[in-house]
Coordinates of C-alpha atoms in Angstrom, one line a residue:
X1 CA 126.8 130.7 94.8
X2 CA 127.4 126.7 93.9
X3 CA 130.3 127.0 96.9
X4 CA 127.8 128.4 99.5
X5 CA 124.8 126.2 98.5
X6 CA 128.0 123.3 99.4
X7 CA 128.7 124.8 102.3
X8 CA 124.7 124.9 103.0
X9 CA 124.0 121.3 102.4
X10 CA 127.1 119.8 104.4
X11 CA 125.9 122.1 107.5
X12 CA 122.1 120.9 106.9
X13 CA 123.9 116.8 106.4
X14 CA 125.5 117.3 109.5
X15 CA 122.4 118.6 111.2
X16 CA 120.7 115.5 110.4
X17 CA 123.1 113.3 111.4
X18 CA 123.8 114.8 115.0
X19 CA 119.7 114.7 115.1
X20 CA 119.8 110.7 114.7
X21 CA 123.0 110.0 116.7
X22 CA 120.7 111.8 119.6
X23 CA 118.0 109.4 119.2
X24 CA 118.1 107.0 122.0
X25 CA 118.9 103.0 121.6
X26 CA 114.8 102.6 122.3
X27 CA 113.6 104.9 119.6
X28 CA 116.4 103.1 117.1
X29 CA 114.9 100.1 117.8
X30 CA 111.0 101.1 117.4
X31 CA 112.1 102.9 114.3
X32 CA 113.4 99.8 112.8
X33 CA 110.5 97.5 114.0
X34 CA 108.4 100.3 112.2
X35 CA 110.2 99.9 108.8
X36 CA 109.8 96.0 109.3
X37 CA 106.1 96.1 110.1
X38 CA 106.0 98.1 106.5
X39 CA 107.6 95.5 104.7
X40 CA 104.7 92.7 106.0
X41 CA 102.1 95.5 105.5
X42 CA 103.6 95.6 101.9
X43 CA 103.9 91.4 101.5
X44 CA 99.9 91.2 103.0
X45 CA 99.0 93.5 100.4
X46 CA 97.7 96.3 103.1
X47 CA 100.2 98.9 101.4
X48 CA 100.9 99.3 97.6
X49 CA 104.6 100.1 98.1
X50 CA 107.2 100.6 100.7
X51 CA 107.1 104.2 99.1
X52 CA 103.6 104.9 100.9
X53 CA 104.8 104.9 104.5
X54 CA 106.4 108.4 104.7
X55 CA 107.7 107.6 108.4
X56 CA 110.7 110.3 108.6
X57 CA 113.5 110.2 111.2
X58 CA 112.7 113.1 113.9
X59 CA 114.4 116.1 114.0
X60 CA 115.9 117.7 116.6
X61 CA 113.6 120.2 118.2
X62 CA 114.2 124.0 118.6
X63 CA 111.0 124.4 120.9
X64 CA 111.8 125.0 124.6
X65 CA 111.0 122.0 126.6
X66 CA 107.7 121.5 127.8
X67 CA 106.8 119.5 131.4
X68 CA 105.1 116.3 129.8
X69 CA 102.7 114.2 131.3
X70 CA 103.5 111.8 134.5
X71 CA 105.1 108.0 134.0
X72 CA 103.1 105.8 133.1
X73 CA 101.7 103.0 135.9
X74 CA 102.6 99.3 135.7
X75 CA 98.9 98.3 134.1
X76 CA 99.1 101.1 131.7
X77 CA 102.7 99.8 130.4
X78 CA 101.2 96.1 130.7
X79 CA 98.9 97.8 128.6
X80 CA 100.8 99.4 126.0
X81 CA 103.5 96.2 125.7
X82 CA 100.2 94.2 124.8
X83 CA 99.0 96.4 122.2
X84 CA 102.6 96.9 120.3
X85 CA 101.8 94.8 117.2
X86 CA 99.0 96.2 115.9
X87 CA 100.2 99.4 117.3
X88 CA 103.3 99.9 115.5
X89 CA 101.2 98.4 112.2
X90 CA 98.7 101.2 112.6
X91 CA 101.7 103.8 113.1
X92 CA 103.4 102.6 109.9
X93 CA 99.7 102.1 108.0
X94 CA 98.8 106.4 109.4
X95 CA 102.0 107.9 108.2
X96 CA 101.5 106.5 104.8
X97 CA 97.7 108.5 105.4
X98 CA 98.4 111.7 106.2
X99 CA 101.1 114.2 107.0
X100 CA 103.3 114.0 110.0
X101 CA 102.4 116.7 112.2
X102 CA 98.5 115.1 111.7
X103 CA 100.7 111.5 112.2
X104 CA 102.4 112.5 115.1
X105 CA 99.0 114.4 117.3
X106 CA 97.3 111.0 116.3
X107 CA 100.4 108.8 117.7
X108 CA 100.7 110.8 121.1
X109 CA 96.7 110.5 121.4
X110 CA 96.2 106.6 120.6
X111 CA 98.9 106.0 122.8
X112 CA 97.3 107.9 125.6
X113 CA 94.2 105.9 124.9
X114 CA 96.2 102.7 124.5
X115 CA 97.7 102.9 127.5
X116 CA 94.6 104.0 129.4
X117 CA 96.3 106.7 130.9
X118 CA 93.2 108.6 128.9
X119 CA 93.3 112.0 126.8
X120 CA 93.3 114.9 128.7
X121 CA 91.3 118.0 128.0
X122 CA 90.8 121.4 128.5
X123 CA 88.2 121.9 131.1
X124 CA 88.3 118.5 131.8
X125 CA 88.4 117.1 135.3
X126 CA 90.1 114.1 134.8
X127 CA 91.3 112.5 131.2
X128 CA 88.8 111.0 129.3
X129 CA 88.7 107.1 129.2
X130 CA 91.5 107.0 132.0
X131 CA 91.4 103.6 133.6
X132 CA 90.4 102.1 130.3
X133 CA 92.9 100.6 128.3
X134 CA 91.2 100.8 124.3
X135 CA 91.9 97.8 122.3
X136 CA 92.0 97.1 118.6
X137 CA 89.1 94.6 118.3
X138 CA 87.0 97.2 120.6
X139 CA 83.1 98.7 119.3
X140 CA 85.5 101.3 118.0
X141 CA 82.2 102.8 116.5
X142 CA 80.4 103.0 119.7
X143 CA 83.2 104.7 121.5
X144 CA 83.6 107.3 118.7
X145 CA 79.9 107.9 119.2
X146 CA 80.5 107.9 122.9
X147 CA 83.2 110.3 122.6
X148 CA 81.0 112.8 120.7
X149 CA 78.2 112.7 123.0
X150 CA 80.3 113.3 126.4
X151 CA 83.3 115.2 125.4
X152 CA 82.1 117.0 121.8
X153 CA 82.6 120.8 124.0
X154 CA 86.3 119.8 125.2
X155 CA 87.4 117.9 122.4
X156 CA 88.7 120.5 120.2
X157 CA 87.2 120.4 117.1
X158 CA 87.4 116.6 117.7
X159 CA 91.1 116.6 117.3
X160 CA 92.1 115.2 120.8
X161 CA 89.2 112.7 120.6
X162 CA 87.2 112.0 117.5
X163 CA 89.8 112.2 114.8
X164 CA 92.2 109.7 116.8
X165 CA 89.3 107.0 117.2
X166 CA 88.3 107.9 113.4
X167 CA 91.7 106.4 112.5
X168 CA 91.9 103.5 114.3
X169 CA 88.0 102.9 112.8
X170 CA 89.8 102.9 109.0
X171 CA 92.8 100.8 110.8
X172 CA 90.5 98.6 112.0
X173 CA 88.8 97.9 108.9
X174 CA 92.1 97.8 106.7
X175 CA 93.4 95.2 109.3
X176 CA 90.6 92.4 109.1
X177 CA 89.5 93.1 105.8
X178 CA 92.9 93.0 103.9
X179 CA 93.9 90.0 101.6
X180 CA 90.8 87.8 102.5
X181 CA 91.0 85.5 105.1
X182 CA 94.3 83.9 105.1
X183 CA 96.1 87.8 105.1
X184 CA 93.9 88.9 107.6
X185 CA 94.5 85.9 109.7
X186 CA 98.1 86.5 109.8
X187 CA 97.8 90.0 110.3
X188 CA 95.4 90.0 113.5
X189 CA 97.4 86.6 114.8
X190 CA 100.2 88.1 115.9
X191 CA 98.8 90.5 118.3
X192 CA 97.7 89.8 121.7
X193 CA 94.7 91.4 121.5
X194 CA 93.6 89.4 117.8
X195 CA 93.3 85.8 119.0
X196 CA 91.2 85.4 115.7
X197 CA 90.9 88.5 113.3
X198 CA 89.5 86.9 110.2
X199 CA 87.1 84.2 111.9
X200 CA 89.9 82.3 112.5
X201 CA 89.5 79.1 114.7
X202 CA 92.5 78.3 115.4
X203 CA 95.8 79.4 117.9
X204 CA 98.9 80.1 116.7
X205 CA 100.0 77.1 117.2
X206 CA 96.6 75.5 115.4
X207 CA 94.7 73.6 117.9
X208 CA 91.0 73.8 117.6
X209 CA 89.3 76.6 119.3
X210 CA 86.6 75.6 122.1
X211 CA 83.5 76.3 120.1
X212 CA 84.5 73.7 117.7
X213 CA 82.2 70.9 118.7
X214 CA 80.5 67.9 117.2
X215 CA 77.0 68.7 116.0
X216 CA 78.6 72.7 115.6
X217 CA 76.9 74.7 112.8
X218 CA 80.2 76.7 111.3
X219 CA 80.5 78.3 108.4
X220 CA 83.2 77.6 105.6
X221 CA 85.8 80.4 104.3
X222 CA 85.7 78.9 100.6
X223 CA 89.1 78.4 99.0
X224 CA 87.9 76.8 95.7
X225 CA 88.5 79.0 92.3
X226 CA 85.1 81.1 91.8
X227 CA 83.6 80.5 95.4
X228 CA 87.1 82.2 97.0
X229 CA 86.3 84.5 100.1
X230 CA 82.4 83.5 100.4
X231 CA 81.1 81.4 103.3
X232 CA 79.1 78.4 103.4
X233 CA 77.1 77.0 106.4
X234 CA 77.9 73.8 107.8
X235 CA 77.7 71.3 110.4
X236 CA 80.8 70.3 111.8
X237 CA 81.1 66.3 112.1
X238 CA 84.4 65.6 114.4
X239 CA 88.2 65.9 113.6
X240 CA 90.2 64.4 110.0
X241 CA 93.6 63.9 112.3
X242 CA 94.6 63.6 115.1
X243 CA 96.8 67.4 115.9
X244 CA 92.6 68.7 115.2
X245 CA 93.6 70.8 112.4
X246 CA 91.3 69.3 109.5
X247 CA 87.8 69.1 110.1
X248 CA 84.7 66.7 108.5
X249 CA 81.6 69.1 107.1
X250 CA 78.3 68.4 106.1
X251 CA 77.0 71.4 103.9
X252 CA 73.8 72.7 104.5
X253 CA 73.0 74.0 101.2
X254 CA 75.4 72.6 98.7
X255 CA 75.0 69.0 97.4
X256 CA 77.1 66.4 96.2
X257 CA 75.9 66.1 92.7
X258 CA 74.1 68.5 90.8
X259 CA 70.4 68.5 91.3
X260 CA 70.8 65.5 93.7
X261 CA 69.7 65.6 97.4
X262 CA 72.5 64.2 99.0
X263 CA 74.4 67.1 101.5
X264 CA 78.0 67.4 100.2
X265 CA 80.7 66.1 103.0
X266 CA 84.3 67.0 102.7
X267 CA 87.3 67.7 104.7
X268 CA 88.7 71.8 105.1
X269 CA 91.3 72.7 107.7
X270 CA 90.2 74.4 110.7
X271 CA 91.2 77.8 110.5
X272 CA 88.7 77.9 107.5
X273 CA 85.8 77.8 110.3
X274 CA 84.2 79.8 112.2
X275 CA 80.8 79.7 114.3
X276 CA 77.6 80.6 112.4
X277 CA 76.9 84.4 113.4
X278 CA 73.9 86.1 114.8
X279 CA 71.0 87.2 112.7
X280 CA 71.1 91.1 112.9
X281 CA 68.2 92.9 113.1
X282 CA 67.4 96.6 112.5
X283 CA 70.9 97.9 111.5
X284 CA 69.5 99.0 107.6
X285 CA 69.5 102.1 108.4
X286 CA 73.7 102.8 108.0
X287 CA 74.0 101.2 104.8
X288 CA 74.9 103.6 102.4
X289 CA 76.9 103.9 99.0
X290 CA 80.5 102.2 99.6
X291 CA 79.2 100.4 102.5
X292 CA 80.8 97.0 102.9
X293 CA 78.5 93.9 103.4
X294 CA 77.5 90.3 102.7
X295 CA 75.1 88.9 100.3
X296 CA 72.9 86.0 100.2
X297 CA 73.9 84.6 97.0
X298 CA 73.6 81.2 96.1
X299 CA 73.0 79.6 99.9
X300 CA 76.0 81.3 100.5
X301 CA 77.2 84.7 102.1
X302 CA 79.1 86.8 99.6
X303 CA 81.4 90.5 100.5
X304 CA 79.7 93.2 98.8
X305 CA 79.7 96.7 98.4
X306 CA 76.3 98.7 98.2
X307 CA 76.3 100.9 95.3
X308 CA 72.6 102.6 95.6
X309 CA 69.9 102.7 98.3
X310 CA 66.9 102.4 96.6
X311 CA 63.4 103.6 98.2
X312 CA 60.2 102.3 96.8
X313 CA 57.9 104.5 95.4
X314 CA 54.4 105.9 97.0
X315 CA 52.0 105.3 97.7
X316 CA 53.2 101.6 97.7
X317 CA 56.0 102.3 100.2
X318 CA 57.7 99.0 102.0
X319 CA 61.4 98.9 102.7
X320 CA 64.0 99.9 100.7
X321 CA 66.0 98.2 98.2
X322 CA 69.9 97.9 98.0
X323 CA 72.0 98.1 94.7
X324 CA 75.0 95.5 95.3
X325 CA 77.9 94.4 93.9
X326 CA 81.5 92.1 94.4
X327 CA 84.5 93.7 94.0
X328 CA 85.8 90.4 93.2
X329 CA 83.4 88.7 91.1
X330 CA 81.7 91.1 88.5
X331 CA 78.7 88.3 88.3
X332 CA 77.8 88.8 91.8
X333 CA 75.5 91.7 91.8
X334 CA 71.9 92.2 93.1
X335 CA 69.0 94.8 94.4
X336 CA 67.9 93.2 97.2
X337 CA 65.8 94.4 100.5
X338 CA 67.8 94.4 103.7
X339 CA 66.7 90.6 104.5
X340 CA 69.5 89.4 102.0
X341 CA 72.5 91.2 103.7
X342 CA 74.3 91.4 107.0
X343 CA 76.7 93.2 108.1
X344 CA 80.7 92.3 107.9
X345 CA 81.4 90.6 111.1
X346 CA 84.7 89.2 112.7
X347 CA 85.5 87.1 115.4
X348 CA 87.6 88.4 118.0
X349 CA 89.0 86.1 120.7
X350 CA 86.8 83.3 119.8
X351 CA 84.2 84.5 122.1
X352 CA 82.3 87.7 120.7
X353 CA 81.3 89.3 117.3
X354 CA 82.4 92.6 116.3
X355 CA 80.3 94.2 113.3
X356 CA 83.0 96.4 111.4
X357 CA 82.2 100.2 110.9
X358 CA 79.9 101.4 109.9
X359 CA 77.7 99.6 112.4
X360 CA 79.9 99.0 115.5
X361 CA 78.3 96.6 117.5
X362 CA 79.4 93.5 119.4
X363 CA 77.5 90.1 120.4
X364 CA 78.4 86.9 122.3
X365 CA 78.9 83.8 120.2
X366 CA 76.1 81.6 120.3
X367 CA 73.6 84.0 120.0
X368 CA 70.5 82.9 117.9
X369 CA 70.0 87.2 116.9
X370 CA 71.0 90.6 117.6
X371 CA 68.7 93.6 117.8
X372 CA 70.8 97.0 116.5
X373 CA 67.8 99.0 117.1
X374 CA 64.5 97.7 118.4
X375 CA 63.1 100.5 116.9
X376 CA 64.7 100.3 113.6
X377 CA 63.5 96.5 113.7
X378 CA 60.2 97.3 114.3
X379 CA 59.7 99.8 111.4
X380 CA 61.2 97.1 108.4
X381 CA 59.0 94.5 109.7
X382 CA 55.6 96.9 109.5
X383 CA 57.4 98.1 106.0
X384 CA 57.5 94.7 104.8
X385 CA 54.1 93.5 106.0
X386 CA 52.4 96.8 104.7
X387 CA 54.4 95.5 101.0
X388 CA 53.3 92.5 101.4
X389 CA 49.7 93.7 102.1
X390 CA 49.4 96.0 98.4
X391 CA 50.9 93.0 96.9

């Protein structure tokens, strides 16, 4: 028995290695860009250990061959070599997710959606989304939501479709949300879709971004021990050097001495800054347990998590309340109405707002407000009036 389970293993050894001497130079290569993408994912902080991306060489398959789809046009490759960064990041970050036959259906559909060669389906007249090449800092949201609403009958129990965009949602989230702003910076740089993942103002190569103008009202990513990760508002005063990488602030809110008057001014580099967002209006209605958000907390904006939705009691009625709470700093915690929080928001190109899922929304920089839902707005502004009213 111990001389045929020898004879077994050097048969299923050789097997192996005859499946990875067929692999062609490209697939070598994108395997070993894969296994270097896990490494940064590790050194960011995105994975735990190397051990969580379960990426397996392929093995030869015993299927007959089946007619796959048609070459891909010049745009779509155009398309595809743009998105390989974050691409081969989300391919390492999904097989350390799920299984790889779930990996490998996901793969083949992001890649058709990448590409914008577009998904085909059955009964389907042409693929869905063909013509439109989808993008990492995309209303990933919206489209899923999209994707429900036209295709839910041909999607397949959502496998072709809705599970695909449902990963790159999580992806999405992992990629501008990991390691605060300096990781995330680094992580979204790269790509040539991410000119500026984590608010960042700057190029690669640091030079001020176009919005950065006297007079500007920014907000600060703080870096000081117990204020790390919050934001600050800000009006930008003109350049500390001459290569424009360290900027002069005036705070809005926070002073130079304690219980003095006198706005605090000090010097932070720019790819601290970003342009003061919107105010959103009527998006309450998504936040729910686990939720990630910011907090109002001492004139600045804090990440939270909401831990409870809280609805007032009758006949009173008014809008509800939201339990809060840092991950980071156990002190920061509130139950607040909607009014105190907006959504997490990232810049994406320097030129447009991206709310992060759950709310999936974008907006032009600049913007004094955004509406989520007119409707939505309406309702918390006759809550809070009517609260106001029995008070």
């Amino acid at each position: 028995r111990r001389k045929q389970a020898n004879i077994w293993c050097r048969e299923r050894g050789s097997e192996a290695l005859m499946a990875e001497e067929q692999l062609s130079e490209y697939e070598k290569a994108r395997l070993a860009r894969i296994e270097e993408n896990k490494r940064m994912l590790v050194a960011l902080g995105i994975e735990e250990a190397s051990s969580q991306c379960r990426h397996k060489t392929p093995a030869a398959s015993k299927s007959k061959a089946r007619a796959g789809p048609p070459p891909l046009s010049d745009v779509q490759r155009a398309a595809l070599a743009r998105a390989e960064q974050w691409l081969e990041r989300f391919e390492c970050w999904l097989r350390g997710e799920c299984s790889r036959a779930n990996a490998d259906k996901v793969m083949e559909r992001v890649s058709e959606l990448v590409s914008g060669r577009g998904v085909a389906l059955k009964g389907g007249v042409e693929p869905a989304y063909s013509g439109r090449a989808v993008s990492i800092s995309d209303d990933l949201v919206a489209l899923k939501e999209h994707a429900t609403a036209a295709y839910g009958a041909l999607d397949n129990g959502g496998w072709h479709l809705r599970h695909p965009i449902g990963k790159l949602i999580k992806f999405q989230q992992v990629l501008f949300s990991s390691g605060g702003g300096g990781a995330t910076s680094e992580a979204a740089s790269s790509s040539d879709d991410l000119e500026s993942g984590g608010g960042t103002p700057s190029s690669s190569s640091g030079a001020a971004a176009g919005w950065l103008v006297e007079g500007a009202a920014v907000e600060v990513e703080m870096d000081e021990e117990g204020l790390r990760g919050s934001r600050y508002g800000a009006t930008f005063l003109g350049f500390a050097d001459e290569a424009r990488r360290v900027a002069r602030l005036q705070y809005t809110n926070l002073t130079a001495e304690e219980g003095g008057e006198e706005r605090l001014v000090e010097e932070a580099p720019c790819a601290r800054l970003r342009p003061s967002p919107p105010a959103i209006l009527g998006w309450s209605s998504r936040l729910r347990p686990g939720v990630q958000c910011e907090l109002w907390h001492e004139d600045g904006w804090w990440e939270v998590v909401v831990y409870e939705k809280r609805r007032p009691p009758k006949p009173r009625g008014g809008p509800a309340q939201f339990e809060v709470y840092s991950e980071t700093y156990g002190e920061v915690e509130a139950t607040v109405g909607a009014g105190r929080l907006r959504p997490r928001l990232v810049l994406v190109h320097g030129r447009e707002w991206l709310a992060l899922a759950p709310f999936g929304f974008k907006c032009a920089v600049g913007a004094a407000e955004h509406v989520f839902s007119r409707a939505e707005a309406e309702a918390e502004a006759a809550a809070a009036a009517a609260a106001s009213a029995w008070a």
